CSV table of N, CA and C in Angstrom, one decimal:
chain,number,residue,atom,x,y,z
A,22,UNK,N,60.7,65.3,88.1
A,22,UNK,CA,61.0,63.9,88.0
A,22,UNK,C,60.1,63.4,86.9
A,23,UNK,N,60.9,62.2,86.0
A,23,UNK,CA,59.8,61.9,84.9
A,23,UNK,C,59.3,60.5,85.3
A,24,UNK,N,58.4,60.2,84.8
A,24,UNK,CA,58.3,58.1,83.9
A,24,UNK,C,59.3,57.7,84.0
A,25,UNK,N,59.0,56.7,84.6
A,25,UNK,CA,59.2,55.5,84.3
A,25,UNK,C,60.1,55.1,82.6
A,26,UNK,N,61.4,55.4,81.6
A,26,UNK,CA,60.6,54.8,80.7
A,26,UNK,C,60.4,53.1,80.6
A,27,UNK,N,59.6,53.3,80.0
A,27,UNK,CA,59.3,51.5,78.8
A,27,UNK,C,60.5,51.2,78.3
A,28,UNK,N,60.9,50.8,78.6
A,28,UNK,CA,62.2,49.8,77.6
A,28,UNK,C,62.5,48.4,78.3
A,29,UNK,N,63.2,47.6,77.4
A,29,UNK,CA,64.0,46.2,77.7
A,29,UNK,C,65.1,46.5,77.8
A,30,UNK,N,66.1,47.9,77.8
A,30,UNK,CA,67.5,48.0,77.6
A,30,UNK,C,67.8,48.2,79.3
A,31,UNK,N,68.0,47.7,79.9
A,31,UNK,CA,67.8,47.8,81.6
A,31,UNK,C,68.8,48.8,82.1
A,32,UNK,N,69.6,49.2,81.3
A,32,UNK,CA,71.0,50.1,81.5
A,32,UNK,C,70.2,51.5,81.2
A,33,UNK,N,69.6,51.2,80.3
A,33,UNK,CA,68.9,52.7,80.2
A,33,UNK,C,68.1,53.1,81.3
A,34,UNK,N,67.3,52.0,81.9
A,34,UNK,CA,66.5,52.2,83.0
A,34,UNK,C,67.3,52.3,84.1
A,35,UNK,N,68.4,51.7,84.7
A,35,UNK,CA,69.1,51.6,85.4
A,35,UNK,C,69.6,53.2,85.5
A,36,UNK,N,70.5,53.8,84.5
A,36,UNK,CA,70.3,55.3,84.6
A,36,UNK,C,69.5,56.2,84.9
A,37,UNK,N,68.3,56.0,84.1
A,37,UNK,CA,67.2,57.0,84.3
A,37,UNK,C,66.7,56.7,86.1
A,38,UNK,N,66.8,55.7,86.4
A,38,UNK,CA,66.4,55.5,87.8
A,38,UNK,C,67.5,56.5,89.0
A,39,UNK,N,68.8,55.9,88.5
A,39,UNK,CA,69.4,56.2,89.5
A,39,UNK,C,69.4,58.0,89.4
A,40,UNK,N,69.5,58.7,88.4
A,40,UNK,CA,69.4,60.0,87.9
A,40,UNK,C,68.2,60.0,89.1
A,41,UNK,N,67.2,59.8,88.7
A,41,UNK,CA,65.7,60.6,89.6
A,41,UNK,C,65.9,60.0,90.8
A,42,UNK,N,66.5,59.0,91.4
A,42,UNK,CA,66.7,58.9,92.9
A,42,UNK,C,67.6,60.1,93.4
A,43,UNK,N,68.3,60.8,92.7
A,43,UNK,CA,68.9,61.8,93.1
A,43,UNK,C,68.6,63.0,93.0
A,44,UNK,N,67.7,63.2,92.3
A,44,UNK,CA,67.1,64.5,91.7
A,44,UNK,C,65.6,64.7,92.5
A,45,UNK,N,65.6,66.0,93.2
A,45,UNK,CA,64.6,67.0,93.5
A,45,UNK,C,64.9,68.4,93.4
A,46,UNK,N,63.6,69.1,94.2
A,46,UNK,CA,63.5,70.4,93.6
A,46,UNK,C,62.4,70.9,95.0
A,47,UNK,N,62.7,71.5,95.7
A,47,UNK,CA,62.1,72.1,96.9
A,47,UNK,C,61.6,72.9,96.4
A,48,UNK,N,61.5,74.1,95.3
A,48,UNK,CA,61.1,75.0,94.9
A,48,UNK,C,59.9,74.9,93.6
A,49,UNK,N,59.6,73.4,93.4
A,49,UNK,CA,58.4,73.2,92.7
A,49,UNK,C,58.3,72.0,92.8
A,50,UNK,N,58.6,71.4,94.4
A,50,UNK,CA,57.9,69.7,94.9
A,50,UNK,C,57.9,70.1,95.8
A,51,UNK,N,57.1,69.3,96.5
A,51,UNK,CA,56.7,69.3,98.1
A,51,UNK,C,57.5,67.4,97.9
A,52,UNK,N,58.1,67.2,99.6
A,52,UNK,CA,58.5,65.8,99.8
A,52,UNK,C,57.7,64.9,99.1
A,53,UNK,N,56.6,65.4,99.7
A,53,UNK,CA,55.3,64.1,99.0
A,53,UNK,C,55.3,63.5,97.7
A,54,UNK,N,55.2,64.8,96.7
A,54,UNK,CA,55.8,64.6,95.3
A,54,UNK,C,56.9,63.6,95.3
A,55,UNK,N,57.8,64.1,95.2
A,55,UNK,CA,59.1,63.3,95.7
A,55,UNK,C,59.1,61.9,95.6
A,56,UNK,N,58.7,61.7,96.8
A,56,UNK,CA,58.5,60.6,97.1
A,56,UNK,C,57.6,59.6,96.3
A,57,UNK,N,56.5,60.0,96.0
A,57,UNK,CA,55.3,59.5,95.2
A,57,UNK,C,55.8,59.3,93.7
A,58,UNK,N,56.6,60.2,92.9
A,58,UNK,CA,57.1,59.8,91.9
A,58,UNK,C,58.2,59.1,92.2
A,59,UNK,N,58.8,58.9,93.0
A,59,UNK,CA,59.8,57.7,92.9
A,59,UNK,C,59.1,56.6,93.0
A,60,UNK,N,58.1,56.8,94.0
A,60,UNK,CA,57.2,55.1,94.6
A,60,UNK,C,56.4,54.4,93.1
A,61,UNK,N,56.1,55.4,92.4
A,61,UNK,CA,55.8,55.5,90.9
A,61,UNK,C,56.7,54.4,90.0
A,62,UNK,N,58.1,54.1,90.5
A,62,UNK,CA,59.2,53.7,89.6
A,62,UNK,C,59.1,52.7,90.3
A,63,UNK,N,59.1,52.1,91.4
A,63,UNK,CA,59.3,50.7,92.4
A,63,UNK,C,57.7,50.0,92.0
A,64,UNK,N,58.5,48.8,91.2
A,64,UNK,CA,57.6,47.6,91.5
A,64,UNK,C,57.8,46.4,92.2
A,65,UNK,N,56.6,46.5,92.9
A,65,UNK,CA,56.9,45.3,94.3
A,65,UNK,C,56.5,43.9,93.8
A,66,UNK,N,57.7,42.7,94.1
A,66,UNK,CA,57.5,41.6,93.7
A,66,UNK,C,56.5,40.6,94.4
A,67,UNK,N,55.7,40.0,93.2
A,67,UNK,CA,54.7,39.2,94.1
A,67,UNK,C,54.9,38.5,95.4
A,68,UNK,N,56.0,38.1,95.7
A,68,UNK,CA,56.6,37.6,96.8
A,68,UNK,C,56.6,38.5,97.7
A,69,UNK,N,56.8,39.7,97.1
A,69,UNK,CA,57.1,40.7,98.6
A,69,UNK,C,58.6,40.9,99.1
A,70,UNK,N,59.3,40.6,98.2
A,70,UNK,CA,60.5,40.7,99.2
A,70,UNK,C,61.3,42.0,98.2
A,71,UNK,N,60.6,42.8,98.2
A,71,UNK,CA,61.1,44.0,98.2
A,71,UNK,C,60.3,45.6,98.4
A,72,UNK,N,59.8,45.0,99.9
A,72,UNK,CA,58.6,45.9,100.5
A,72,UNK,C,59.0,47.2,100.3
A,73,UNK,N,57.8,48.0,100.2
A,73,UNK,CA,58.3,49.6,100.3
A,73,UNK,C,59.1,50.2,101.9
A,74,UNK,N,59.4,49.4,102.5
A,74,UNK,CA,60.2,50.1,103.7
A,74,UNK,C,61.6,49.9,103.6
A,75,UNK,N,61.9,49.3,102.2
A,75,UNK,CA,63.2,49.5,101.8
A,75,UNK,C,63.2,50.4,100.6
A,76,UNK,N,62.3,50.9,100.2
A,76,UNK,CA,62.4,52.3,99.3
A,76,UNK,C,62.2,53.4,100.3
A,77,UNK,N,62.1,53.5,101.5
A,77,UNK,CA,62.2,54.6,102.3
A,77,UNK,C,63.0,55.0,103.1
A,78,UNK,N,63.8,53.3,103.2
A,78,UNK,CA,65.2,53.3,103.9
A,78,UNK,C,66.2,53.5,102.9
A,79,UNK,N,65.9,53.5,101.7
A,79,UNK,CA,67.3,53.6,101.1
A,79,UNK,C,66.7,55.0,100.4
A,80,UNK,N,66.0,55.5,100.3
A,80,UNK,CA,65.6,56.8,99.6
A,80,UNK,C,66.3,57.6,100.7
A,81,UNK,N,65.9,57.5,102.2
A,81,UNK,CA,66.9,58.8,103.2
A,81,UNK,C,68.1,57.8,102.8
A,82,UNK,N,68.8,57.2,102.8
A,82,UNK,CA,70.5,56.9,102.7
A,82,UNK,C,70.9,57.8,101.1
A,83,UNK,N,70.4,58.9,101.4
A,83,UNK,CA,70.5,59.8,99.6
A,83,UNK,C,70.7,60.6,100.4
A,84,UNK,N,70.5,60.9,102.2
A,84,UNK,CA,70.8,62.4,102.6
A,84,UNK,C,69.1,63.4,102.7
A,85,UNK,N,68.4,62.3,102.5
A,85,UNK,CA,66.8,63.6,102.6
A,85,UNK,C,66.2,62.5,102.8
A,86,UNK,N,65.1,63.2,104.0
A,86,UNK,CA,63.4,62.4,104.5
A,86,UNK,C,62.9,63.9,104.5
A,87,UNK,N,61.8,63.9,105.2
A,87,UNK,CA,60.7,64.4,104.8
A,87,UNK,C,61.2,65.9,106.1
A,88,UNK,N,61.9,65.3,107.2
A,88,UNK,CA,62.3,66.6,108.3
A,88,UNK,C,63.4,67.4,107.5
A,89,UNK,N,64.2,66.8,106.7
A,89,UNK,CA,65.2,67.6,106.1
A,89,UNK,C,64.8,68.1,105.0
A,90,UNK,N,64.1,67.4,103.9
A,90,UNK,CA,63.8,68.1,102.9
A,90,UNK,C,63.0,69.9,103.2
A,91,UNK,N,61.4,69.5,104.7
A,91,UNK,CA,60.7,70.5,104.7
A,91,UNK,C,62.1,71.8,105.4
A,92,UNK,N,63.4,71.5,106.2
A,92,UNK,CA,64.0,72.7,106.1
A,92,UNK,C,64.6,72.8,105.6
A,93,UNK,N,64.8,72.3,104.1
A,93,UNK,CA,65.6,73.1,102.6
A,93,UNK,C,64.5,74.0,102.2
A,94,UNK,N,63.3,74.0,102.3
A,94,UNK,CA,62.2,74.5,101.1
A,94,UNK,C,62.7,75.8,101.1
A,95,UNK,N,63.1,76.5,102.5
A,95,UNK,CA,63.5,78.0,102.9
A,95,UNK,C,64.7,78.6,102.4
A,96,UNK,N,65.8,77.1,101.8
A,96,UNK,CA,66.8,77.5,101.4
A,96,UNK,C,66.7,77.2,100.0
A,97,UNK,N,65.0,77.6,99.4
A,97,UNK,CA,65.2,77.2,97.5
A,97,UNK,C,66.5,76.0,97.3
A,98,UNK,N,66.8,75.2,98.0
A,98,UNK,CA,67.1,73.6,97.7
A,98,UNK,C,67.0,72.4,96.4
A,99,UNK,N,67.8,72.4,96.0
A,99,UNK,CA,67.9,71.8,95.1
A,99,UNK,C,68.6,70.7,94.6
A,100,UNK,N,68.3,69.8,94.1
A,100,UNK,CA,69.8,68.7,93.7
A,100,UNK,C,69.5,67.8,92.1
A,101,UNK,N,70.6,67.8,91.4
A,101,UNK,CA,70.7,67.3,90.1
A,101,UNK,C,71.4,66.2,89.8
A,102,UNK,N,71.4,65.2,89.7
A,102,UNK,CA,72.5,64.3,89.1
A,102,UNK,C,73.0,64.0,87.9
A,103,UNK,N,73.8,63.5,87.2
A,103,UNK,CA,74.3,63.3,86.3
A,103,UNK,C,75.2,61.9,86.4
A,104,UNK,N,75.1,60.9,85.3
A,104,UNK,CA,75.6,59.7,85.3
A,104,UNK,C,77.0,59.9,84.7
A,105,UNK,N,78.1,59.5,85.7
A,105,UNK,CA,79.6,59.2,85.3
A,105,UNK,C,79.9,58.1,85.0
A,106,UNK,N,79.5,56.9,85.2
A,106,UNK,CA,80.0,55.7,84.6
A,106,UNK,C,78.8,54.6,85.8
A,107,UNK,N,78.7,53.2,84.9
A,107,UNK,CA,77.5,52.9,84.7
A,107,UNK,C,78.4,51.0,84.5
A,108,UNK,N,77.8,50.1,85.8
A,108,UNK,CA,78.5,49.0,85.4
A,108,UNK,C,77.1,47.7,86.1
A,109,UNK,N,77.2,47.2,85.1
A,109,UNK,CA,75.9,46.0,85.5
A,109,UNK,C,76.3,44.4,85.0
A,110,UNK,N,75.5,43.7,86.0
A,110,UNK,CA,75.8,42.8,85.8
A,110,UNK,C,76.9,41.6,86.3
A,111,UNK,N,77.6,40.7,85.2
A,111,UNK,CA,78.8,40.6,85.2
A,111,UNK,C,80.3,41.5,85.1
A,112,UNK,N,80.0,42.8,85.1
A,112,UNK,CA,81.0,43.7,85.1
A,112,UNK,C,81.0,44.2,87.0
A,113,UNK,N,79.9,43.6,87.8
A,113,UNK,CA,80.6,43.4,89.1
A,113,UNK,C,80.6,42.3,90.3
A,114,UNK,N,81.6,42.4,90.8
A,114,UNK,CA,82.2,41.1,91.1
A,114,UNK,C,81.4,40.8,92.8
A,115,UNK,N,80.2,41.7,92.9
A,115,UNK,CA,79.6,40.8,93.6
A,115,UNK,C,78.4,40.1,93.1
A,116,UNK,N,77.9,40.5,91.8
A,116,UNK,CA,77.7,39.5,91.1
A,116,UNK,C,78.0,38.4,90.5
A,117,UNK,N,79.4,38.4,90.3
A,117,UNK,CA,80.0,37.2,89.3
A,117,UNK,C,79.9,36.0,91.1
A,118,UNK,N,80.0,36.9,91.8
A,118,UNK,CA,80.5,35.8,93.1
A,118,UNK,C,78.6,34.9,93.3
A,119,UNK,N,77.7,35.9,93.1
A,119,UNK,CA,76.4,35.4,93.9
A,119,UNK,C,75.5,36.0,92.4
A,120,UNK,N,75.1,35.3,91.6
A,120,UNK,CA,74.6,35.6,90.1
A,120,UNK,C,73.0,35.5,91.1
A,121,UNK,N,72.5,36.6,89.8
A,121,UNK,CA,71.0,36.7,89.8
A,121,UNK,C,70.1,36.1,89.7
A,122,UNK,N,69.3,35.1,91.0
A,122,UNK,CA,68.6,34.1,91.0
A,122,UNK,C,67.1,33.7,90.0
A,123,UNK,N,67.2,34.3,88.8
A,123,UNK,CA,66.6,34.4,87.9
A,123,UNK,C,67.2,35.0,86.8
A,124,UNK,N,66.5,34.4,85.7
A,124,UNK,CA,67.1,35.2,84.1
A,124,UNK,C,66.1,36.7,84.5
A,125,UNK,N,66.7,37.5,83.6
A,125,UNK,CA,65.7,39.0,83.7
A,125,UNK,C,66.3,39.9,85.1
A,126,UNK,N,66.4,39.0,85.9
A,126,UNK,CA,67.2,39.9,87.0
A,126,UNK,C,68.4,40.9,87.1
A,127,UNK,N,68.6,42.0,86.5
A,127,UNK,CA,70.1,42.6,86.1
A,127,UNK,C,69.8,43.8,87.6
A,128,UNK,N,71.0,43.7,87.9
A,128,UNK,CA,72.2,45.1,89.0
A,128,UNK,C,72.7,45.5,88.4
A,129,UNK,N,72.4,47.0,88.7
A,129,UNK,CA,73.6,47.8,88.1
A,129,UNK,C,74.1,48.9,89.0
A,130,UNK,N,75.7,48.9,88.9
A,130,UNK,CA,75.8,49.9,89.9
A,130,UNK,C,76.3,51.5,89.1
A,131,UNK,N,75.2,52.4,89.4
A,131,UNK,CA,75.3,54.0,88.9
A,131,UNK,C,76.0,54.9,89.6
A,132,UNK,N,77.5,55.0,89.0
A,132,UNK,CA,78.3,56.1,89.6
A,132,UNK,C,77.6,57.5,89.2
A,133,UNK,N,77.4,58.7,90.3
A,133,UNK,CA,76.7,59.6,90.0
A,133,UNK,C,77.5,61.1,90.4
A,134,UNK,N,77.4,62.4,89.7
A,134,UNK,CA,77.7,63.5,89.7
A,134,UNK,C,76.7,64.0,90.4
A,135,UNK,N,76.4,64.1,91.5
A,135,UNK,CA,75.5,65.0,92.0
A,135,UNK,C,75.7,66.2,92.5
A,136,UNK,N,74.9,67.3,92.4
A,136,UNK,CA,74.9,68.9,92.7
A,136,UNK,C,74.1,68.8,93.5
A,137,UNK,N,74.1,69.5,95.2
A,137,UNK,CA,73.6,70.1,95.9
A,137,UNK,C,73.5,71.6,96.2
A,138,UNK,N,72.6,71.9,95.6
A,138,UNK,CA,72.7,73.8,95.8
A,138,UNK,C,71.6,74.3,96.6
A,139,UNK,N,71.6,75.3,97.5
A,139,UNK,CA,70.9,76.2,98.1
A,139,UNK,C,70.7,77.6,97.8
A,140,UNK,N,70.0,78.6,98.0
A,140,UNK,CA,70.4,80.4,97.9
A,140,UNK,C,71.5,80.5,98.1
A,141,UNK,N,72.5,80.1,99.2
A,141,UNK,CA,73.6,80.4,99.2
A,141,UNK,C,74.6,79.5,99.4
A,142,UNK,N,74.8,78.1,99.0
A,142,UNK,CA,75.8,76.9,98.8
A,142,UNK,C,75.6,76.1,97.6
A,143,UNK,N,76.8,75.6,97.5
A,143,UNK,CA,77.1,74.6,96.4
A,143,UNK,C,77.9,73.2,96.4
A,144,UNK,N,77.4,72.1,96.2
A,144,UNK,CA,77.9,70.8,96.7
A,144,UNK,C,77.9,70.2,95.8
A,145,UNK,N,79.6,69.8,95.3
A,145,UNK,CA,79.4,68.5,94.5
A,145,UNK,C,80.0,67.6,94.8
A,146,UNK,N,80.1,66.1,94.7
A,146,UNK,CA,80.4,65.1,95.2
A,146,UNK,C,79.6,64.0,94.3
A,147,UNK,N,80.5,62.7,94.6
A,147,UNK,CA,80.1,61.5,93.6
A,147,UNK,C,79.1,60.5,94.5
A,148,UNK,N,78.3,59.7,94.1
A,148,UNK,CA,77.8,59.3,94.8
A,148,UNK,C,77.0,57.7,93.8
A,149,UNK,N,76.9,56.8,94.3
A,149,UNK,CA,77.1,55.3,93.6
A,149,UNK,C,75.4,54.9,94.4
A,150,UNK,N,75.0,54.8,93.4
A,150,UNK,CA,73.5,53.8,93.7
A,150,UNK,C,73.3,52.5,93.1
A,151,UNK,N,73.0,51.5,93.5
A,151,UNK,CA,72.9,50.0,92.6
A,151,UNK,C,71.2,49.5,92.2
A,152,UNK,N,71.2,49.6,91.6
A,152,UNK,CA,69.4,49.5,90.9
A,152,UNK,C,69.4,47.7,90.5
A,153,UNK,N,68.3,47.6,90.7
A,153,UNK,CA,67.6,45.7,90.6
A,153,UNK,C,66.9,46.2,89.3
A,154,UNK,N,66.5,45.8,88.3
A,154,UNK,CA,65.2,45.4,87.5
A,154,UNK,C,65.4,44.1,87.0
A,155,UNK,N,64.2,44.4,87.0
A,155,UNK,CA,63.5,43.0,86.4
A,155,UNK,C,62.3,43.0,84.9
A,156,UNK,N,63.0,42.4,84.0
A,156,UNK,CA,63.0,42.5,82.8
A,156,UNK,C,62.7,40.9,82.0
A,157,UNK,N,62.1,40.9,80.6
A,157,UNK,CA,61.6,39.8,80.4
A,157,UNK,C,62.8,39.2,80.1
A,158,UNK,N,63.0,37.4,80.2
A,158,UNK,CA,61.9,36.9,80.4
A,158,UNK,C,61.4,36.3,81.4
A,159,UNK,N,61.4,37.0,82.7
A,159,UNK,CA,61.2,37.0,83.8
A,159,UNK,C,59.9,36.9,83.8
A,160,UNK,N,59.3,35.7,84.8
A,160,UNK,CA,57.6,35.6,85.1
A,160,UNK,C,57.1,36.5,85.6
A,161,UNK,N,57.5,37.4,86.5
A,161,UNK,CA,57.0,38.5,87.3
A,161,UNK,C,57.4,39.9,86.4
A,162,UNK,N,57.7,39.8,85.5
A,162,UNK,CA,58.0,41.0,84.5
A,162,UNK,C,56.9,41.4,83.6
A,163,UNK,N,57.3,43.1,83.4
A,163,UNK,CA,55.7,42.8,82.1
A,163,UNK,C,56.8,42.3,80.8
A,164,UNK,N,55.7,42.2,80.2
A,164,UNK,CA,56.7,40.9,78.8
A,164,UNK,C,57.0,42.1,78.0
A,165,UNK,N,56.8,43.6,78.0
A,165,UNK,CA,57.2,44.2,76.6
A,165,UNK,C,58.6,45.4,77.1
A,166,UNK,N,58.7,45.4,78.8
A,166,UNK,CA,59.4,46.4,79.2
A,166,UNK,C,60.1,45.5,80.5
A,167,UNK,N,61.3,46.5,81.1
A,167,UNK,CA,61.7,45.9,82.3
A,167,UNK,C,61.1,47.2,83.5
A,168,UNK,N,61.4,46.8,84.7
A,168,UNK,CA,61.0,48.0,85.6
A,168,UNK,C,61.7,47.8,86.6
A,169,UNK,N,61.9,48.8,87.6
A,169,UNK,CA,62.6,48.7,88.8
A,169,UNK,C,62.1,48.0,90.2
A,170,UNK,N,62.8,46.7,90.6
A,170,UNK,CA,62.5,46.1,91.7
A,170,UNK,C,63.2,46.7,92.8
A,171,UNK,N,64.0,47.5,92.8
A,171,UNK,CA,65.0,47.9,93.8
A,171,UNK,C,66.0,48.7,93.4
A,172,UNK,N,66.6,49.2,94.8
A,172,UNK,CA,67.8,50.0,94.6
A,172,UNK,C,68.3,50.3,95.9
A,173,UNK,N,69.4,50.4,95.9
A,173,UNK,CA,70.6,50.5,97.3
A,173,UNK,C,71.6,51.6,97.2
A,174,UNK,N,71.2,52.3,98.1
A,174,UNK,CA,71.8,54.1,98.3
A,174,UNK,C,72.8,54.0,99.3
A,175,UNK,N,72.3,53.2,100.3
A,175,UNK,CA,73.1,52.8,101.8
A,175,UNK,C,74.8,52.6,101.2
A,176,UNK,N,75.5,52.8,101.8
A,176,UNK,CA,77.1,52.9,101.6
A,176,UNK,C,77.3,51.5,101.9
A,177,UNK,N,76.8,50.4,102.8
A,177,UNK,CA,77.2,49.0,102.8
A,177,UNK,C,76.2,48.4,102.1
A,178,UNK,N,75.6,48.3,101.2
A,178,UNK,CA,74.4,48.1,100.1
A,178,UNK,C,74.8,48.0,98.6
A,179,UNK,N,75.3,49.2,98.3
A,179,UNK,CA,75.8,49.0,97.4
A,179,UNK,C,76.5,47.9,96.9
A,180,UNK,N,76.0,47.3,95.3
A,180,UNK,CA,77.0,46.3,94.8
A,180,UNK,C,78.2,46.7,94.0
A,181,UNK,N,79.3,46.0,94.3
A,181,UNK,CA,80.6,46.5,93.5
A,181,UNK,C,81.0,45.5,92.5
């Protein structure tokens, strides 16, 4: 899993996010890793209303917590994603219905190619995450980059 990057282009971030919400490696992470580099990418708003117990609820609605992950490690477990198409903002219409209660605030929802592999299985399947950042010129933003306030894995969460 990498950084965070620095940028203002929130689609880039929005990608790169949703990519490493889907991406581990049982065979050179332990859960904790995992986890810790995602929690790495969530920044919590001064208000609080995007506590880390919704980065933990929506991190298992990906299909892994910490009981499932530790019995893949045996099966060299693995998972990769890849971005298929990519729509933010006003391009969804539960946005256009309920706009972003601040400028800086962009959704985006990341249709994803994900690989599930084991020593001996292979899984592919599509799978849609919707990422929050918050980006200048938002008061709670840093002024030179945007960063991730959130994201929604859960199948009724997702924005369309």
């Amino acid at each position: 899993m990498s950084a965070s990057p620095r940028t203002t282009d929130y689609r880039k971030l929005a990608s790169a996010a949703a990519k490493t919400i889907y991406t581990w490696d049982t065979r050179t992470s332990s859960y904790s890793d995992v986890y810790s580099q995602l929690r790495n990418w969530w920044n919590v708003l001064p208000d609080g209303s995007n506590p880390l117990t919704v980065l933990v609820q929506e991190f298992e609605a990906t299909g892994i917590n910490a009981g499932t992950y530790a019995s893949l490690v045996g099966q060299q477990a693995h998972r990769t994603a890849a971005v298929q198409s990519l729509r933010c903002d006003f391009e969804l219409a539960k946005v256009r219905e309920r706009p972003a209660p601040w400028a800086g605030l962009h959704v985006c929802t990341v249709s994803l190619r994900v690989l599930d592999q084991t020593s001996s299985s292979r899984n592919i399947y599509t799978a849609p995450v919707s990422v929050m950042m918050n980006c200048p010129p938002a008061d709670t933003a840093p002024q030179d980059h945007c960063v991730m306030v959130g994201f929604y894995a859960a199948a009724n969460r997702i924005v369309y």
